PDB file of C-alpha atoms in Angstrom:
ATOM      1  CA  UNK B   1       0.000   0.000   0.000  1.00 69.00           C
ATOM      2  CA  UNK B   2       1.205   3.730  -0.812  1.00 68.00           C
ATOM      3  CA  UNK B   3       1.990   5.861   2.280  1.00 89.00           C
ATOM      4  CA  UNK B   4       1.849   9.101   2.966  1.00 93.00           C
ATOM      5  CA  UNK B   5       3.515  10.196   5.905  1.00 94.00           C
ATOM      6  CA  UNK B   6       3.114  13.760   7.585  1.00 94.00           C
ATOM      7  CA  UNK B   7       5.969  14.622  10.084  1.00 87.00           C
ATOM      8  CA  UNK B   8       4.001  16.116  12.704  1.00 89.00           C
ATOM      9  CA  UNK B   9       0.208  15.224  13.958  1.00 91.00           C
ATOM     10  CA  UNK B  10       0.272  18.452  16.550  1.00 95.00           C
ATOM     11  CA  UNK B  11       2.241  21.505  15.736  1.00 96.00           C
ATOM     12  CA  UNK B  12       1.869  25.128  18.038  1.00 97.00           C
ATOM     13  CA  UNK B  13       3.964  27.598  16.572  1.00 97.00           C
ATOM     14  CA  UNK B  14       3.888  31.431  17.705  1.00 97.00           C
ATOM     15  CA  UNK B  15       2.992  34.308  15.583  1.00 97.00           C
ATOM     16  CA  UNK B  16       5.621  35.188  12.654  1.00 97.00           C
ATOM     17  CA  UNK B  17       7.665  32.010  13.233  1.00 97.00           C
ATOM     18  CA  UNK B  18       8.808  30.380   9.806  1.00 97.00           C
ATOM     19  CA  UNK B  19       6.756  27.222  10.231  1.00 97.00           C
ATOM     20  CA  UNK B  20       7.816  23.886   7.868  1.00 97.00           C
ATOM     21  CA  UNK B  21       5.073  21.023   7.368  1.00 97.00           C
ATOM     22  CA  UNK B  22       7.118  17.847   5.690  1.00 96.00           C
ATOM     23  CA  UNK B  23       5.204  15.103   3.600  1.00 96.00           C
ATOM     24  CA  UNK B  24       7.063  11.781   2.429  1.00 96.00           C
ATOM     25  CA  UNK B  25       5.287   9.393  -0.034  1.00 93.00           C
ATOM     26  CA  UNK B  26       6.784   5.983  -0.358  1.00 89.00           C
ATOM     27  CA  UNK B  27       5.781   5.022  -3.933  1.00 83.00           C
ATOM     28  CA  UNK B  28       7.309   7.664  -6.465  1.00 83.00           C
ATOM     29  CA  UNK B  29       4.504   9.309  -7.350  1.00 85.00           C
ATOM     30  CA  UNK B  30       4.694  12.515  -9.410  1.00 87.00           C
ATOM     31  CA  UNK B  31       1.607  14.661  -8.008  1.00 92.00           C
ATOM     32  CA  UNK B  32       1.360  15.912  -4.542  1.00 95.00           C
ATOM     33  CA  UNK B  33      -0.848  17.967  -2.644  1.00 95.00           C
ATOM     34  CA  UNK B  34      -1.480  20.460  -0.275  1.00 97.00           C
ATOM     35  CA  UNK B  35      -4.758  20.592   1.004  1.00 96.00           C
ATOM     36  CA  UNK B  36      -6.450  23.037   4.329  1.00 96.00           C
ATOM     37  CA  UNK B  37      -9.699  21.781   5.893  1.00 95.00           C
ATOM     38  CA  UNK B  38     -11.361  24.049   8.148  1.00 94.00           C
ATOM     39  CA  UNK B  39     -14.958  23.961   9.556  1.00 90.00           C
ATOM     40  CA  UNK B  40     -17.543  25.574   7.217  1.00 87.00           C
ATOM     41  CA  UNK B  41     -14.994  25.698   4.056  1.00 89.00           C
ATOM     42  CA  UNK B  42     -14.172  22.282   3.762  1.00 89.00           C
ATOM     43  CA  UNK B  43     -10.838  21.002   1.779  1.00 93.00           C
ATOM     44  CA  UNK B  44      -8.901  23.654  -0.542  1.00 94.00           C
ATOM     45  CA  UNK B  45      -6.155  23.256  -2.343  1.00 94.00           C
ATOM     46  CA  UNK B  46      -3.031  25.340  -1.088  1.00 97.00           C
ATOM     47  CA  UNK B  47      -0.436  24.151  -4.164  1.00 96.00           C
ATOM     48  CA  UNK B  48       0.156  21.053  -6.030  1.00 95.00           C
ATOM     49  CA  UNK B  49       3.622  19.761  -7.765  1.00 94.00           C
ATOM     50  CA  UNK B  50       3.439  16.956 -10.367  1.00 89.00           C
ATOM     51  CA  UNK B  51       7.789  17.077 -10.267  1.00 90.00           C
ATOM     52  CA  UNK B  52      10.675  17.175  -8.752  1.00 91.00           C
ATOM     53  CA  UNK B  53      11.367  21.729  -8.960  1.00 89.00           C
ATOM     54  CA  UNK B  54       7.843  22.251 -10.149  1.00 91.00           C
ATOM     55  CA  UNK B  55       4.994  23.602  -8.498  1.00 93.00           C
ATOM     56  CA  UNK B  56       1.439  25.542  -9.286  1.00 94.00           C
ATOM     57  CA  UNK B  57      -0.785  27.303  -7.011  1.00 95.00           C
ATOM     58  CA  UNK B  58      -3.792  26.504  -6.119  1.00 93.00           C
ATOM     59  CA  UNK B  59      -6.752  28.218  -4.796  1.00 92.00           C
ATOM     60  CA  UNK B  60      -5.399  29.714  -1.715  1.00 95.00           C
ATOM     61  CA  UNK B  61      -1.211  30.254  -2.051  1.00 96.00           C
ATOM     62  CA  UNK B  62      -1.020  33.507  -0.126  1.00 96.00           C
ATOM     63  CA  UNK B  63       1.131  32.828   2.868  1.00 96.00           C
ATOM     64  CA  UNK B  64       2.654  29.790   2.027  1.00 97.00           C
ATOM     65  CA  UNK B  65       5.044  28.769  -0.234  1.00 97.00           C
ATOM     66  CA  UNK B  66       6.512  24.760  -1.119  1.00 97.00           C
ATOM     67  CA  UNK B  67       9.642  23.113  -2.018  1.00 96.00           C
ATOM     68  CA  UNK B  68       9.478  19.330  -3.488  1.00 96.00           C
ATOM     69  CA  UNK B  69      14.208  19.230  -4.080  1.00 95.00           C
ATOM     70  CA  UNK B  70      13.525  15.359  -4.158  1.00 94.00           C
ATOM     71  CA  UNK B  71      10.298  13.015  -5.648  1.00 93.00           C
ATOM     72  CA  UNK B  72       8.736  11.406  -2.675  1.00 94.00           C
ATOM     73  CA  UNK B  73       9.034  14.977  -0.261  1.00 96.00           C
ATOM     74  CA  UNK B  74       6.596  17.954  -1.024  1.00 97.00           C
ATOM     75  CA  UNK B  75       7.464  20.520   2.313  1.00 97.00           C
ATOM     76  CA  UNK B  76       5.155  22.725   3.041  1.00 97.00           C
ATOM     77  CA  UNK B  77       6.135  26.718   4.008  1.00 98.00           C
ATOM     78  CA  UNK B  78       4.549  29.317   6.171  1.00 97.00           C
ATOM     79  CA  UNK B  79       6.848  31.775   5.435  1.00 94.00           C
ATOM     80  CA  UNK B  80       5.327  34.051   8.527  1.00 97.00           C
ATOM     81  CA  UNK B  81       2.835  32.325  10.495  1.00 97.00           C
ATOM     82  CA  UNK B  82      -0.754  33.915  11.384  1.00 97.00           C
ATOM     83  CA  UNK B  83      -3.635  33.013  13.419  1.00 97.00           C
ATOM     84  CA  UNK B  84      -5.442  32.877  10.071  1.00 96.00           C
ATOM     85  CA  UNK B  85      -3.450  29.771   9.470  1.00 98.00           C
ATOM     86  CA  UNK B  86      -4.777  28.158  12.552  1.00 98.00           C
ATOM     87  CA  UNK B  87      -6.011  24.797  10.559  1.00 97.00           C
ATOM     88  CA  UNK B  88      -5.872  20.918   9.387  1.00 95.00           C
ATOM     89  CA  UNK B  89      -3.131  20.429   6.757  1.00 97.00           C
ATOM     90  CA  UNK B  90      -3.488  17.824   4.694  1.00 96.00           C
ATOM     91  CA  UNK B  91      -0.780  16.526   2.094  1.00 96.00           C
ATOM     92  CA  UNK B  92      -1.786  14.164  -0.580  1.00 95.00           C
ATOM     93  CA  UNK B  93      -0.078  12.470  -3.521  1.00 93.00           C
ATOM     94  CA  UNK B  94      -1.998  10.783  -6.586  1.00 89.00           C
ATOM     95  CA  UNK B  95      -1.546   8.049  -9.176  1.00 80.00           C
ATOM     96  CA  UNK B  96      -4.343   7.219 -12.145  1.00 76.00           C
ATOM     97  CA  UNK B  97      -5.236   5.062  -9.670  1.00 77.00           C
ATOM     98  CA  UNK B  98      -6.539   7.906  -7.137  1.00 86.00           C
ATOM     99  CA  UNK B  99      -5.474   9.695  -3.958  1.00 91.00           C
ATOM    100  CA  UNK B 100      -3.618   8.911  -0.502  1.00 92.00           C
ATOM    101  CA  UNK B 101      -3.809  10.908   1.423  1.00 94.00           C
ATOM    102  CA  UNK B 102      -1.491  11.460   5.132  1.00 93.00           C
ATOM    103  CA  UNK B 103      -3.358  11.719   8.280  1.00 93.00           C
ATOM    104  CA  UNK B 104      -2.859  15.677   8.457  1.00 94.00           C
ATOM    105  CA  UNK B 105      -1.352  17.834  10.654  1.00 95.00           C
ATOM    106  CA  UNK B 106      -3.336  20.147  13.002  1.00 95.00           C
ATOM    107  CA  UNK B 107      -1.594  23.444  13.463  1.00 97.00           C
ATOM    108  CA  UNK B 108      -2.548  25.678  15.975  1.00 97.00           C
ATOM    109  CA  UNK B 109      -0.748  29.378  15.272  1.00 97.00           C
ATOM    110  CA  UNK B 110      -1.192  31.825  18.923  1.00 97.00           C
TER     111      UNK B 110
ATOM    112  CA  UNK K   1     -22.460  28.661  -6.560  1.00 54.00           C
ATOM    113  CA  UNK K   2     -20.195  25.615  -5.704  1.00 68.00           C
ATOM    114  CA  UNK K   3     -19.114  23.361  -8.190  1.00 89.00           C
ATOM    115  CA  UNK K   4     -19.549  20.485  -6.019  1.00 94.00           C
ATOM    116  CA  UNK K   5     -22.882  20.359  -4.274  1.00 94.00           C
ATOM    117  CA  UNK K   6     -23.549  17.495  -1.778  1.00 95.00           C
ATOM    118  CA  UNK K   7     -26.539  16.533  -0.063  1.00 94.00           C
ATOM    119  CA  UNK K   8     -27.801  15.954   2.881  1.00 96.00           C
ATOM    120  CA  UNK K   9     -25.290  17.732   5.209  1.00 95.00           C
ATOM    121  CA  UNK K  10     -26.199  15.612   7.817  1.00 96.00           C
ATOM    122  CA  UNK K  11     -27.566  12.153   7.873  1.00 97.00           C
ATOM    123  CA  UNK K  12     -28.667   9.808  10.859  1.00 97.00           C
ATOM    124  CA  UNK K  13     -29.921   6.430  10.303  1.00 97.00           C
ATOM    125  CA  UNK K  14     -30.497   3.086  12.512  1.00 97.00           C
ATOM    126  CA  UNK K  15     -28.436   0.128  12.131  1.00 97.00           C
ATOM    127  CA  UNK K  16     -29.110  -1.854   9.291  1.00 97.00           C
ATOM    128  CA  UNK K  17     -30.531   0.934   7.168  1.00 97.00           C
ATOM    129  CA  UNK K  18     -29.674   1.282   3.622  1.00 97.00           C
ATOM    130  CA  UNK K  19     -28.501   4.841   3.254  1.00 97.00           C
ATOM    131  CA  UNK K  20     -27.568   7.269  -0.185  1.00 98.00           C
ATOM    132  CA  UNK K  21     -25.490   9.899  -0.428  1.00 98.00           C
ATOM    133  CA  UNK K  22     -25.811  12.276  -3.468  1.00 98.00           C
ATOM    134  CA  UNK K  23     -23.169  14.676  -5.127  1.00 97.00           C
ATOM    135  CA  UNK K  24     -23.742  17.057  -7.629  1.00 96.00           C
ATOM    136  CA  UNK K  25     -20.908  18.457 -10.201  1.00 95.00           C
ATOM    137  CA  UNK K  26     -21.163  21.896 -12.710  1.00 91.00           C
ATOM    138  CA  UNK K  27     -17.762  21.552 -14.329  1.00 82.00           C
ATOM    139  CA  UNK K  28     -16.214  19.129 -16.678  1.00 84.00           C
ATOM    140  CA  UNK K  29     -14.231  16.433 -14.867  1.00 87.00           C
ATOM    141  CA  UNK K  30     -11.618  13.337 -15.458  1.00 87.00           C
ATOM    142  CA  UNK K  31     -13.205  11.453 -12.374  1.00 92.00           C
ATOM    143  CA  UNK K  32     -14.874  12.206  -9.266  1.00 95.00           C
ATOM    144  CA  UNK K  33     -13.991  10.464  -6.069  1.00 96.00           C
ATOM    145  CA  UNK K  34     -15.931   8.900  -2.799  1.00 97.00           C
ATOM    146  CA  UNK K  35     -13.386   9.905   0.273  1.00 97.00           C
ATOM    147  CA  UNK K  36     -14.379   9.066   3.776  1.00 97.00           C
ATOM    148  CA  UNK K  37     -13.050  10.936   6.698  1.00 94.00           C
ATOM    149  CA  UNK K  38     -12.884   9.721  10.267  1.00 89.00           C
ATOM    150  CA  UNK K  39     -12.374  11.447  13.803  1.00 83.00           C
ATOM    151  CA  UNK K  40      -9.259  12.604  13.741  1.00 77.00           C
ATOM    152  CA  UNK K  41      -8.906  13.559  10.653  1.00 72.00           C
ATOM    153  CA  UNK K  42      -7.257  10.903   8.258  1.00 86.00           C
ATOM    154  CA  UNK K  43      -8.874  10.534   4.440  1.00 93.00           C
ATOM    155  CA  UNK K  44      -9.133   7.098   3.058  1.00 93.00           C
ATOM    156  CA  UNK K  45      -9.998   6.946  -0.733  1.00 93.00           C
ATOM    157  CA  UNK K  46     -13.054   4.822  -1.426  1.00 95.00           C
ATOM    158  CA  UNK K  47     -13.893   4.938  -4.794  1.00 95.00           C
ATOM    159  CA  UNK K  48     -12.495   6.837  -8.430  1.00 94.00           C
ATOM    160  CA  UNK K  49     -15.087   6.705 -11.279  1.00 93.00           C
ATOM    161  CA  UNK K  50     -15.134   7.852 -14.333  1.00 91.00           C
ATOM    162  CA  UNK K  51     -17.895   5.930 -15.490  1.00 92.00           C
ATOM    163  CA  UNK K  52     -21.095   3.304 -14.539  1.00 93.00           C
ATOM    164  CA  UNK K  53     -20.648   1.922 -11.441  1.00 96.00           C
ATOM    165  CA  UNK K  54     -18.244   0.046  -8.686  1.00 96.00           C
ATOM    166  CA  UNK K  55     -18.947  -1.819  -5.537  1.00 97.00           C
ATOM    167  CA  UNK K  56     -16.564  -2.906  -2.590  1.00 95.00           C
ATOM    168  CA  UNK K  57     -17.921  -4.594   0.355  1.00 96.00           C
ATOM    169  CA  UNK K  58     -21.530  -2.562   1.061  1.00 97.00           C
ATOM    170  CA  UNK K  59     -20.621   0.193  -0.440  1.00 97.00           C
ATOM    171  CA  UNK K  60     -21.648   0.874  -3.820  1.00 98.00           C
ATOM    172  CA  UNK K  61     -20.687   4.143  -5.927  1.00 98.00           C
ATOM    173  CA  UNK K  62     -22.246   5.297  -9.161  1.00 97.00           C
ATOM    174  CA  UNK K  63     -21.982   8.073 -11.903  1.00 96.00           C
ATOM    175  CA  UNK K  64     -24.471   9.664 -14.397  1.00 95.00           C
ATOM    176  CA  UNK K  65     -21.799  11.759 -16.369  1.00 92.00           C
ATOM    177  CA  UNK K  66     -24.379  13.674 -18.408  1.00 92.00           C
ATOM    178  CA  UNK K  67     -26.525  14.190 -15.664  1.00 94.00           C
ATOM    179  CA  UNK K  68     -23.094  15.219 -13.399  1.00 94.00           C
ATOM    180  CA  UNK K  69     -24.662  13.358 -10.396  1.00 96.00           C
ATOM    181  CA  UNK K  70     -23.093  10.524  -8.394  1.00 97.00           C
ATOM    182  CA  UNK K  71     -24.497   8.564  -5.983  1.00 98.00           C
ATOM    183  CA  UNK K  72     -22.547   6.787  -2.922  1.00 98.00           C
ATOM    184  CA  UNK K  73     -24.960   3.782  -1.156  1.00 98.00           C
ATOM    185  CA  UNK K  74     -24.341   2.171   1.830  1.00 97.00           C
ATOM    186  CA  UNK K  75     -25.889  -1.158   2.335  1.00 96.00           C
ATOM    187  CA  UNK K  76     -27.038  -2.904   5.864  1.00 96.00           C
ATOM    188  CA  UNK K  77     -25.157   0.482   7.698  1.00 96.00           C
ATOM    189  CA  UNK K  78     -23.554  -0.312  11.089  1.00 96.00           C
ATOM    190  CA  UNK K  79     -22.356   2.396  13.230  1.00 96.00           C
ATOM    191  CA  UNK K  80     -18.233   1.838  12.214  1.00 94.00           C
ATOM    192  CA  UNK K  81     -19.710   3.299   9.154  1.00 96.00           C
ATOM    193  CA  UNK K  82     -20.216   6.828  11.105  1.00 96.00           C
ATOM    194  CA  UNK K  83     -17.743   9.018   9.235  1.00 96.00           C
ATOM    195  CA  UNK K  84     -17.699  12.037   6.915  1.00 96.00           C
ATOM    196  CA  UNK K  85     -18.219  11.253   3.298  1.00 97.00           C
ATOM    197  CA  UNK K  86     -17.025  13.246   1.306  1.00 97.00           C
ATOM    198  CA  UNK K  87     -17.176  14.031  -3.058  1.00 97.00           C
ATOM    199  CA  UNK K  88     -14.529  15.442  -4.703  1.00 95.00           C
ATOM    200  CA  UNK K  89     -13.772  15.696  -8.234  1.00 94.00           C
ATOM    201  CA  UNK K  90     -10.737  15.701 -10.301  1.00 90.00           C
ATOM    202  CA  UNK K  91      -9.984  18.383 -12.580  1.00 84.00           C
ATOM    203  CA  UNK K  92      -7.331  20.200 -13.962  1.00 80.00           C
ATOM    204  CA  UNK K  93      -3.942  19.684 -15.218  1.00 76.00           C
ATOM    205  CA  UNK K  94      -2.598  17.968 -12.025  1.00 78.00           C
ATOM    206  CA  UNK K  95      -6.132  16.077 -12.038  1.00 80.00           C
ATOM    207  CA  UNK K  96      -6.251  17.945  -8.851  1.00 84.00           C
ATOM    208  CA  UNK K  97      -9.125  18.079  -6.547  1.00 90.00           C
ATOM    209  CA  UNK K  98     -12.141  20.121  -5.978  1.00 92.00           C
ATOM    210  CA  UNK K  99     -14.332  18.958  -2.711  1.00 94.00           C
ATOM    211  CA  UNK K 100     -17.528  18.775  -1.552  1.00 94.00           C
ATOM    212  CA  UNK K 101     -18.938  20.088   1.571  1.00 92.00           C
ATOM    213  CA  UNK K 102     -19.137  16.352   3.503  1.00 94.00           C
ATOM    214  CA  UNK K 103     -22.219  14.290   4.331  1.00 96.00           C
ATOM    215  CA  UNK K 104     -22.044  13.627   8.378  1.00 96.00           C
ATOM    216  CA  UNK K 105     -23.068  10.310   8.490  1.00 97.00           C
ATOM    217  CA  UNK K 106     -23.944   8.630  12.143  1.00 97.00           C
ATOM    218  CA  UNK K 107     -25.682   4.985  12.354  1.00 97.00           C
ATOM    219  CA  UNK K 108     -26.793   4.241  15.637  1.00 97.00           C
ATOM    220  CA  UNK K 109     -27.179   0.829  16.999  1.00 95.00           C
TER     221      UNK K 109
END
């Protein structure tokens, strides 16, 4: 089975710290995901890389930026943390077959 | 207007029940996809169609592509089956996803 691992479950970060949310698939895959879920909005898609180097934005970029240097890691950046950012993370990666997804990381921003 | 409608929002149902879950699409799409959603958090995919129908276990998906309506049906429900279900559709040059809002599902015994 493909796994998608997210390094942290819990994060707290303060207030303009430079916050880094890692996501490791195990089955070279070429898409990844970022994905935020948040009560009354649902799932939306932060950016998306389908290579090593490249990326796209998707439908909500401002604030964060990613890196993907290697296939199987897509990192994503908070380049200066807000409370706005409070939220589920979600990383995905995607074959023809469909989607796996990593059991998210919940970041609380005070 | 969203381009993923799902309905009902929330949906409560006795053991045993057989229960539907409908999702409605306004754009063009390469498939749409059946994702349920625990406590906790963690997405497991369920189903990708692009066409017809597919079953697996009790759970049956299906797709009208030129209605843009899918259909997710649960068979003899039991309350492990309490989860958010969620439609999403794949789009786009990534084939990445747009989601619905989540059906709330809770069987009680």
């Amino acid at each position: 089975d493909v796994k998608v691992t997210q390094s942290s479950r819990y994060l707290v970060k303060r207030t303009g710290e430079k916050v880094f949310l890692e996501c490791v698939q195990d089955m070279d895959h070429e898409n990844m995901f970022w994905y935020r879920q948040d009560p009354g909005l649902g799932l939306r898609l932060i950016y998306f890389s389908y290579d090593v180097k490249m990326k796209e934005k998707g439908d909500i970029p401002e604030g964060y930026s990613v890196s993907r240097e290697k296939k199987e890691r897509f990192s994503l950046i908070l380049e200066s943390a807000s409370t706005n950012q409070t939220s589920m993370y979600l990383c995905a990666s995607r074959t023809g077959y469909g989607y796996t997804f990593g059991s998210g990381t919940r970041l609380t921003v005070v | 207007k969203n381009e993923v409608e799902q309905s009902p929002q929330n949906l409560t149902a006795q053991e045993g029940e057989f229960i539907t879950i409908n999702c409605s699409y306004s754009v063009g799409i390469s498939a749409l996809h059946w994702l349920q959603q625990h406590p906790g958090g963690g997405i497991v995919s369920l189903f990708m169609l692009s066409s017809g129908k597919k079953k697996h276990g009790r759970l049956i998906a299906t797709i009208n592509i030129q209605e843009k309506h899918s259909s997710l049906h649960i068979t003899a429900s039991h309350p492990r089956d309490s989860a958010v279900y969620i439609c999403a559709v794949s789009s786009g040059s990534a084939r990445q996803l747009t989601f619905g809002s989540g059906t709330q599902l809770t069987v009680l015994p």
